[in-house]
Amino acid sequence: MASLPIEIIKLSADVVVFGGGGAASRAALSARQAGANVRLVTKAPLKAGGSTVHGASEIMSMGAAGFGDPADSSELHYQDTMRAGRGFIDPALVRILAEDAPARIRDLIEIGVPLDRAGPDQYKLIKSDFGSYARALGVGGKTGKAFVEALTDEMLRLGVAVDANVALVDLIRDSDGAVAGALGFDTQKQVLIHYEAPCVILGTGGIHGAFEQQVSTAEMTGDGQAICFRHGAELVNLEFHQVGPALIHPYVQLFSGSCFKLHPKLLNGDGEEFLQRYIPSGISLDEVYDEKVFPFTTNNVSRYIEIAISREIKAGRGTPRGGAYVSFADVPYDRLEETMPNTARWMRASGVDPQRDRLEMGIAFQCMNGGVRMAGPDAQSTIPGLFVIGELAGGIRGPDRPGGNSLAEGQVFGHRSGVGAAKRAAAVKAGPAATLDGTVDFLAACLARSHASLDVAEAAARVRRTMQRDCLVEKDGKAMEAALDEIGAIQSQLDSGLALTPQTLVEGLSVRNLATTSGLVLRACLNRKETRSSHYRIDYPESNDEAYTCSFVAKRDGEQLAFSTLRY
């Protein structure tokens, strides 16, 4: 092992959880409730990082049967989810999701989450996209934040240790390939932390930092995806991700489908209305607005909203911040308050008058539908001792998913991973840290370099610019090949010539992970030569059910990436 100018301290635990969102906090709490010695490690300050905390919309909620119409059931929840993703998602995991979700809602109620009510004895329920009944429960449109607040407070009360502002550097495996812990870096103390543990749960989130416009936090740089890939884990469905309209100025706010039911005016940077000219004959403007769902999908005519905005921007007619203007000036006040009450309230709280002000709206990245493959009922990955949850995980989200399932997945599999990891830790001890020397040697080489081969901040900006342009709404093979060449060159320089100091270590490693994961996503998009839901290939504009009703698994093969077919 090479010597480092940074101290390495060692901490031991039964279970180490990386992440600070809803899935990670649920996992830490459940592992502790199961009797494990648990540490939660967060890249951002506690309660401040991840999609769960920052997500907000008119209908942000968690789907679970049993709290509304007696005709609804876990079986129908299962069927709704399978109908949206059959052929691309694991039926066994979907069954678990539907059957366990009601118990996880009851857990949240028990620890004090104030779910919205329609009356003294009735919860307010939302009928989400792809749902046959209203079964989604929320907290004023900022449901995820309420979940994280309550779960974090409860896990702290039960004695979960927290290391905040500590970034995941690498996994540590033993000589048999099983997890033996992880390496983190404390950005405040500027020390490396060797976590010795037989079980690691990763809930590190998505790749929001790969796009110029996104609705969460830029600290999610694909760390978990890149690190798991380097260690040989299987990843699945990486070509499927969710994007859609979002307010980008004067603040960032996702626009749910209900906002478009008001038929706002869309104007380009020149002040011209433009949507109509992108709508084919035989389809009305009203139909496009009325069919709008979030996220973008090619499955209905509302797709022309994102397509039109994207093409206006590419034609140089976007707003100064790379979007379009949206105006609700012609919408009556009462109808606006009835249709998008949360959004209107948040706007006014930010000093925006939705009926007076012209707002900038862009096409923003919301979340990954694919990720590191869950290979078992407790969110085990294909690496022994490694559990994957939340947006990082793959196998239960395909090209489409019912609204409300994202939060449900985090709670159901966060709980199951915590219990499963605690059970494994009671039977298995951490093995020798066989891969630690290699990680330390790489860090030592980076820290010894006095001159960087490229500016990491500029490299990150190039990745974001490339992904926003070529991997968002409309995807084209030639453009994605060029994007892959550009990002591949950045990745190669970061792999071989990255220069770090203790002060720049996290930024540099994060940009390296960002480039790696962005490259994986681009390759997955190139590999699926068809159009399906949010995956819109303008060079392959039709779906090909015969060849592509399947998932593709991505895995490291030496220094290359190999795809294999997975038929659930």
XYZ file of C-alpha atoms in Angstrom:
568
model
C 0.000 0.000 0.000
C 1.343 3.411 -0.970
C 1.754 6.109 1.647
C -0.766 8.947 1.671
C -0.583 12.558 2.850
C -4.026 11.969 4.384
C -4.714 10.079 7.596
C -6.825 6.918 7.403
C -8.935 6.159 10.444
C -10.820 2.911 10.945
C -14.385 2.471 12.152
C -16.250 -0.794 12.518
C -19.957 -1.501 12.261
C -22.309 -4.326 11.373
C -24.016 -2.310 8.655
C -22.858 0.869 6.918
C -25.449 2.812 4.906
C -24.379 5.433 2.367
C -26.985 8.048 1.466
C -29.226 10.555 3.194
C -32.561 10.249 1.415
C -35.727 8.338 2.146
C -34.438 4.887 1.224
C -31.132 5.236 3.105
C -32.704 6.649 6.273
C -35.306 3.848 6.188
C -32.522 1.253 5.775
C -30.502 2.624 8.675
C -33.554 2.697 10.933
C -34.639 -0.835 10.039
C -31.133 -2.269 10.468
C -30.933 -0.662 13.891
C -34.385 -1.947 14.841
C -33.155 -5.420 13.866
C -30.317 -5.153 16.392
C -27.387 -4.123 14.204
C -24.672 -1.601 15.000
C -25.314 0.905 12.199
C -23.557 3.918 10.722
C -25.253 6.260 8.235
C -22.825 8.103 5.967
C -24.062 11.143 4.021
C -22.255 13.115 1.314
C -24.346 16.213 2.114
C -25.303 17.550 5.545
C -27.855 15.389 7.341
C -31.425 15.877 6.049
C -30.143 18.034 3.189
C -29.192 15.686 0.353
C -30.920 13.461 -2.166
C -33.980 13.452 -4.394
C -36.354 12.520 -1.592
C -35.596 15.682 0.346
C -35.679 18.073 -2.598
C -38.468 16.567 -4.658
C -41.733 18.514 -4.733
C -44.765 18.529 -7.004
C -48.532 18.712 -6.892
C -48.772 14.938 -6.569
C -45.534 13.822 -4.854
C -46.801 10.901 -2.819
C -46.341 7.236 -1.897
C -48.553 4.571 -3.406
C -50.015 1.935 -1.092
C -53.330 0.108 -1.232
C -55.647 -0.207 1.755
C -56.231 3.397 2.744
C -59.008 4.330 0.331
C -61.510 2.564 -1.879
C -62.226 -0.925 -0.497
C -62.145 -2.234 -4.062
C -58.470 -1.350 -4.321
C -55.916 -3.926 -3.221
C -52.241 -4.846 -3.233
C -53.035 -7.181 -6.122
C -54.333 -4.265 -8.198
C -51.265 -2.193 -7.250
C -49.150 -5.098 -8.488
C -51.140 -5.327 -11.730
C -50.907 -1.565 -12.353
C -47.131 -1.670 -11.936
C -46.719 -4.720 -14.147
C -48.922 -3.206 -16.843
C -46.610 -0.178 -16.971
C -43.405 -2.217 -17.086
C -44.050 -5.859 -17.989
C -41.031 -7.412 -19.628
C -38.660 -4.892 -18.086
C -39.169 -5.364 -14.342
C -38.846 -8.247 -11.896
C -42.353 -9.567 -11.050
C -41.181 -10.960 -7.705
C -39.855 -7.580 -6.611
C -43.020 -5.847 -7.818
C -45.105 -8.292 -5.770
C -43.058 -7.431 -2.684
C -43.459 -3.723 -3.375
C -47.236 -3.896 -3.623
C -47.693 -6.196 -0.639
C -45.257 -4.441 1.730
C -46.132 -0.817 0.939
C -49.169 -0.594 3.281
C -47.093 -1.717 6.282
C -44.429 0.867 5.499
C -47.096 3.596 5.381
C -48.282 2.475 8.795
C -44.679 2.699 10.045
C -44.485 6.288 8.836
C -47.779 7.183 10.487
C -46.533 5.645 13.733
C -43.397 7.814 13.801
C -45.397 10.965 13.161
C -45.491 11.681 9.423
C -48.508 14.038 9.030
C -50.139 12.595 5.908
C -52.700 14.866 4.252
C -56.300 14.220 5.224
C -59.609 14.756 3.464
C -61.469 14.580 6.774
C -61.085 13.402 10.380
C -61.175 9.714 9.444
C -60.043 9.822 5.833
C -56.679 10.326 4.157
C -56.400 12.494 1.073
C -55.593 10.131 -1.767
C -54.171 10.865 -5.222
C -54.803 8.860 -8.388
C -51.395 8.812 -10.006
C -50.433 8.083 -13.601
C -50.892 4.367 -14.442
C -52.877 3.825 -11.238
C -56.359 2.286 -11.448
C -57.391 3.758 -8.071
C -56.478 6.742 -5.925
C -53.985 5.120 -3.537
C -51.106 7.593 -3.182
C -50.671 9.454 0.117
C -48.676 12.660 0.544
C -47.736 15.615 2.692
C -48.518 18.887 0.935
C -46.500 18.080 -2.176
C -43.235 17.804 -0.205
C -43.791 14.254 0.964
C -40.206 13.076 0.699
C -38.914 15.793 2.996
C -41.505 14.835 5.618
C -40.450 11.183 5.362
C -36.750 11.964 5.791
C -37.359 14.276 8.745
C -39.338 11.632 10.633
C -37.122 8.659 9.730
C -33.916 10.500 10.597
C -35.234 11.669 13.947
C -36.315 8.119 14.807
C -33.033 6.490 13.808
C -31.082 9.051 15.827
C -33.317 8.340 18.793
C -32.486 4.641 18.489
C -28.743 5.235 18.332
C -27.716 5.139 14.667
C -24.320 6.831 14.340
C -24.125 9.478 11.609
C -21.090 10.647 9.655
C -22.253 13.676 7.664
C -20.255 15.394 4.912
C -18.469 12.127 4.136
C -18.296 11.035 0.489
C -18.106 7.441 -0.695
C -14.662 6.864 -2.227
C -14.823 3.138 -2.940
C -16.151 -0.210 -1.861
C -13.818 -2.631 -0.127
C -14.059 -6.347 -0.919
C -12.353 -9.417 0.469
C -10.387 -12.022 -1.494
C -13.597 -13.931 -2.297
C -15.228 -10.838 -3.778
C -17.655 -10.165 -0.925
C -18.035 -6.754 0.633
C -15.691 -6.091 3.543
C -16.555 -2.426 4.042
C -16.068 0.871 2.268
C -13.749 3.864 2.121
C -15.076 7.368 2.711
C -13.583 10.852 2.871
C -14.598 13.386 5.517
C -14.588 16.739 3.744
C -14.492 18.746 6.973
C -11.811 16.811 8.874
C -10.035 15.878 5.608
C -9.406 12.313 6.671
C -10.148 9.023 4.965
C -12.375 6.623 6.872
C -12.004 2.881 6.453
C -15.404 1.440 7.365
C -14.989 -2.213 8.255
C -18.318 -3.993 7.867
C -19.697 -7.241 6.417
C -22.639 -5.388 4.892
C -22.860 -2.117 2.976
C -26.128 -0.584 1.812
C -25.841 1.988 -0.962
C -28.593 4.567 -1.382
C -26.475 7.183 -3.143
C -29.143 8.346 -5.592
C -29.091 9.189 -9.270
C -27.080 11.205 -11.769
C -28.658 14.639 -11.471
C -25.230 16.256 -11.641
C -24.884 14.981 -15.231
C -27.438 17.466 -16.586
C -27.535 21.242 -16.760
C -31.192 21.264 -15.757
C -32.356 18.925 -12.995
C -34.790 19.053 -10.100
C -32.699 17.777 -7.205
C -29.139 18.386 -6.042
C -25.938 18.301 -8.067
C -24.051 16.289 -5.421
C -25.643 13.177 -6.931
C -22.913 12.413 -9.447
C -23.493 8.725 -10.162
C -21.038 7.674 -7.446
C -22.803 4.425 -6.595
C -23.358 3.445 -10.220
C -19.740 4.053 -11.217
C -18.214 2.363 -8.173
C -20.489 -0.676 -8.427
C -19.670 -0.994 -12.131
C -15.932 -0.929 -11.426
C -16.420 -3.732 -8.903
C -18.300 -5.924 -11.381
C -21.893 -5.494 -10.225
C -24.675 -5.881 -12.759
C -26.624 -2.784 -13.809
C -29.944 -2.882 -15.641
C -32.285 -0.589 -17.646
C -29.799 2.297 -17.721
C -31.355 3.690 -20.902
C -34.594 4.522 -19.099
C -34.681 7.796 -17.198
C -37.357 10.356 -16.468
C -37.324 13.936 -17.716
C -39.973 16.605 -18.046
C -40.890 20.268 -17.796
C -39.670 22.198 -14.787
C -39.455 25.795 -13.722
C -35.775 26.791 -13.959
C -36.038 30.479 -13.006
C -36.455 32.236 -10.632
C -36.237 28.926 -8.744
C -36.340 25.225 -9.638
C -39.679 23.426 -9.463
C -41.022 20.388 -11.285
C -44.222 20.994 -13.274
C -46.621 18.065 -12.844
C -49.171 17.205 -15.505
C -51.919 19.088 -13.674
C -50.178 22.408 -14.400
C -50.673 21.858 -18.126
C -54.370 21.137 -17.722
C -54.604 24.931 -17.360
C -53.370 25.362 -20.955
C -50.642 27.937 -20.231
C -49.006 29.791 -23.112
C -45.571 28.585 -24.171
C -43.329 31.253 -25.716
C -39.835 31.010 -27.130
C -37.020 33.448 -26.463
C -38.401 35.759 -29.136
C -41.770 35.908 -27.405
C -43.527 33.765 -30.027
C -45.977 30.970 -29.276
C -44.565 27.846 -30.876
C -46.249 24.656 -29.666
C -48.901 24.534 -32.396
C -46.390 24.274 -35.222
C -44.975 21.031 -33.799
C -48.354 19.313 -33.491
C -49.321 17.134 -36.481
C -52.633 17.604 -38.239
C -55.432 15.656 -36.644
C -54.243 16.421 -33.099
C -55.503 19.491 -31.295
C -53.602 21.798 -28.958
C -56.211 21.106 -26.270
C -55.635 17.370 -26.597
C -51.878 17.766 -26.137
C -52.364 19.822 -22.969
C -55.127 17.648 -21.540
C -53.155 14.420 -22.003
C -50.036 15.771 -20.271
C -48.428 13.499 -17.734
C -45.093 13.690 -15.979
C -42.573 12.434 -17.017
C -42.084 12.719 -20.776
C -43.364 9.694 -22.642
C -43.856 8.922 -26.312
C -46.943 6.894 -25.368
C -49.353 9.815 -25.711
C -49.673 13.066 -27.633
C -48.439 15.224 -24.755
C -44.950 14.304 -25.972
C -45.108 17.261 -28.348
C -44.661 19.664 -25.421
C -41.156 18.397 -24.590
C -40.299 17.825 -28.252
C -41.316 21.379 -29.162
C -39.379 22.972 -26.297
C -36.312 20.870 -27.068
C -36.341 21.793 -30.757
C -36.840 25.510 -30.089
C -33.800 25.463 -27.810
C -31.678 23.571 -30.356
C -32.752 26.056 -33.032
C -31.356 28.909 -30.942
C -34.743 30.292 -29.930
C -34.551 29.368 -26.247
C -34.571 31.716 -23.279
C -31.330 33.021 -21.752
C -31.202 30.043 -19.378
C -31.924 27.408 -21.994
C -35.674 26.968 -21.784
C -38.975 28.474 -22.875
C -41.279 30.992 -21.249
C -44.518 29.797 -19.693
C -47.359 32.155 -18.853
C -50.484 31.565 -16.759
C -51.696 35.149 -17.288
C -54.889 34.055 -19.035
C -55.830 31.471 -16.407
C -58.524 32.603 -13.927
C -57.277 32.871 -10.347
C -59.806 30.418 -8.938
C -58.978 27.754 -11.500
C -55.264 28.153 -10.914
C -55.730 27.768 -7.142
C -57.925 24.714 -7.608
C -55.702 22.932 -10.114
C -52.166 23.617 -8.824
C -52.531 24.887 -5.250
C -49.130 23.698 -4.030
C -47.250 25.061 -7.025
C -49.027 28.434 -6.783
C -48.257 28.619 -3.068
C -44.575 27.823 -3.588
C -44.343 30.395 -6.359
C -45.777 33.160 -4.212
C -43.507 32.154 -1.321
C -40.582 32.695 -3.705
C -41.828 36.132 -4.738
C -43.379 34.970 -7.999
C -46.859 35.918 -9.153
C -47.906 33.085 -11.511
C -50.506 35.281 -13.214
C -48.263 38.292 -13.688
C -44.758 36.967 -14.203
C -43.406 35.255 -17.278
C -41.533 32.198 -16.050
C -38.673 30.235 -17.567
C -39.341 26.530 -17.998
C -36.813 23.973 -19.167
C -36.678 20.226 -19.716
C -35.119 18.828 -16.557
C -33.778 15.446 -15.515
C -35.860 13.960 -12.703
C -34.622 10.435 -11.973
C -33.088 7.205 -13.232
C -35.397 4.252 -13.789
C -32.499 1.839 -14.156
C -29.551 1.199 -11.892
C -27.559 -1.436 -10.031
C -29.586 -4.637 -10.300
C -31.445 -5.870 -7.250
C -30.943 -9.633 -7.437
C -32.925 -10.685 -4.373
C -35.949 -9.829 -2.232
C -33.920 -7.850 0.303
C -32.308 -5.605 -2.343
C -29.128 -7.646 -2.549
C -26.933 -6.781 -5.504
C -24.899 -9.337 -7.432
C -21.968 -8.661 -5.049
C -22.276 -10.578 -1.744
C -22.856 -8.239 1.192
C -23.790 -5.253 -1.006
C -27.383 -4.008 -0.942
C -28.702 -1.324 -3.323
C -31.780 0.831 -2.753
C -33.603 3.951 -3.887
C -32.795 5.571 -7.200
C -29.467 3.746 -7.372
C -31.234 0.383 -7.621
C -32.555 -1.241 -10.774
C -35.009 -4.029 -11.494
C -38.334 -2.584 -10.403
C -38.610 0.395 -12.757
C -38.793 0.038 -16.522
C -39.639 2.525 -19.263
C -42.724 3.624 -17.286
C -43.780 3.335 -13.659
C -46.901 4.373 -11.729
C -46.695 7.635 -9.848
C -46.185 7.068 -6.142
C -44.031 3.985 -6.662
C -40.691 5.761 -6.276
C -41.267 6.678 -2.638
C -42.834 3.270 -2.038
C -39.760 1.502 -3.452
C -37.491 3.483 -1.149
C -39.497 2.579 1.927
C -40.148 -1.063 1.074
C -36.658 -2.006 -0.043
C -34.966 0.376 2.369
C -36.659 -1.577 5.163
C -35.912 -4.959 3.610
C -32.257 -4.118 2.972
C -31.808 -2.969 6.559
C -33.334 -6.118 8.005
C -31.495 -8.346 5.508
C -28.146 -6.677 6.150
C -28.594 -6.939 9.929
C -29.377 -10.637 9.578
C -26.333 -11.245 7.393
C -24.067 -9.255 9.695
C -25.133 -11.444 12.620
C -23.871 -14.506 10.737
C -20.887 -13.198 8.757
C -17.891 -11.121 9.800
C -16.052 -8.741 7.516
C -13.213 -10.433 5.664
C -9.745 -9.011 4.970
C -9.737 -5.739 3.013
C -8.226 -7.258 -0.139
C -9.024 -4.384 -2.509
C -8.105 -1.517 -0.198
C -4.466 -1.367 -1.307
C -5.467 -0.787 -4.923
C -7.766 2.073 -3.971
C -5.122 3.689 -1.794
C -2.514 3.322 -4.556
C -4.842 5.109 -7.008
C -5.446 7.934 -4.520
C -1.736 8.216 -3.779
C -0.947 8.613 -7.485
C -3.624 11.304 -7.844
C -2.424 13.163 -4.759
C 1.202 12.993 -5.935
C 0.541 14.710 -9.257
C 1.330 18.394 -9.260
C -0.275 19.204 -12.607
C -3.728 18.080 -13.698
C -4.329 16.837 -17.225
C -7.611 18.774 -17.268
C -9.679 21.183 -15.197
C -12.261 19.062 -13.338
C -14.808 21.877 -13.073
C -14.636 22.449 -16.821
C -14.822 18.686 -17.382
C -18.008 18.509 -15.308
C -19.511 21.404 -17.281
C -18.701 19.611 -20.554
C -20.367 16.419 -19.329
C -23.497 18.332 -18.279
C -23.649 20.268 -21.530
C -23.244 17.087 -23.584
C -25.817 15.048 -21.661
C -28.367 17.887 -21.681
C -28.010 18.250 -25.434
C -27.803 14.605 -26.542
C -29.327 12.381 -23.854
C -32.499 14.077 -22.683
C -35.600 14.193 -24.927
C -34.605 13.388 -28.509
C -31.784 10.878 -28.923
C -29.908 10.226 -32.164
C -27.279 7.557 -32.721
C -24.694 9.767 -34.430
C -25.066 12.514 -31.841
C -24.770 10.033 -28.962
C -21.683 8.431 -30.527
C -20.071 11.881 -30.668
C -21.161 12.556 -27.089
C -19.682 9.231 -26.005
C -16.388 10.098 -27.673
C -16.257 13.413 -25.825
C -17.165 11.962 -22.452
C -14.903 8.964 -23.041
C -11.950 11.286 -23.598
C -12.753 13.079 -20.351
C -13.058 9.768 -18.515
C -9.736 8.537 -19.882
C -7.968 11.676 -18.708
C -9.574 11.406 -15.276
C -8.630 7.738 -14.947
C -4.979 8.289 -15.861
C -4.144 11.897 -15.101
C -6.361 13.083 -12.260
C -4.486 15.374 -9.880
C -5.948 15.851 -6.405
C -5.312 17.672 -3.170
C -7.152 16.956 0.071
C -9.283 20.019 -0.690
C -10.239 18.831 -4.207
C -10.435 15.092 -3.590
C -14.234 14.785 -3.488
C -14.782 17.107 -6.438
C -12.271 15.224 -8.564
C -13.563 11.756 -7.705
C -17.159 12.907 -8.177
C -16.445 14.199 -11.689
C -14.681 10.921 -12.523
C -17.769 9.023 -11.362
C -19.999 11.430 -13.292
C -18.117 10.758 -16.524
C -18.131 6.995 -15.968
C -21.858 6.793 -15.256
C -22.755 9.188 -18.080
C -20.807 6.951 -20.446
C -22.709 3.901 -19.196
C -26.044 5.639 -19.791
C -25.059 6.751 -23.300
C -23.950 3.220 -24.214
C -27.227 1.818 -22.909
C -29.194 4.350 -24.962
C -27.207 3.422 -28.064
C -27.740 -0.278 -27.390
C -31.559 0.025 -27.456
C -32.286 0.714 -31.111
C -35.960 1.539 -30.763
C -38.278 4.134 -29.242
C -40.039 3.186 -26.022
C -41.742 5.588 -23.630
C -39.149 8.107 -22.409
C -36.428 6.560 -24.592
C -37.054 8.462 -27.833
C -34.672 7.558 -30.665
C -35.382 9.825 -33.633
C -33.315 7.448 -35.796
C -35.433 4.505 -34.592
C -38.813 6.177 -34.034
C -40.889 2.981 -33.651
C -41.028 0.382 -30.888
C -39.750 -3.088 -31.763
C -41.524 -5.480 -29.418
C -40.108 -8.604 -31.018
C -36.479 -7.636 -30.491
C -36.629 -5.314 -27.496
C -39.279 -6.429 -25.003
C -36.506 -7.241 -22.563
C -34.045 -5.613 -20.237
C -30.364 -5.220 -20.899
C -27.826 -5.925 -18.178
C -24.592 -3.945 -18.279
C -21.502 -5.393 -16.631
C -17.799 -4.793 -16.698
C -15.877 -7.270 -18.856
C -12.200 -6.622 -18.266
C -11.782 -2.986 -19.221
C -14.839 -3.037 -21.453
C -18.623 -2.915 -21.024
C -20.705 -5.918 -22.028
C -24.488 -6.073 -22.469
C -26.554 -9.194 -21.989
C -30.288 -9.792 -22.352
C -32.459 -10.322 -19.286
C -36.037 -11.528 -19.745
C -38.005 -11.175 -16.528
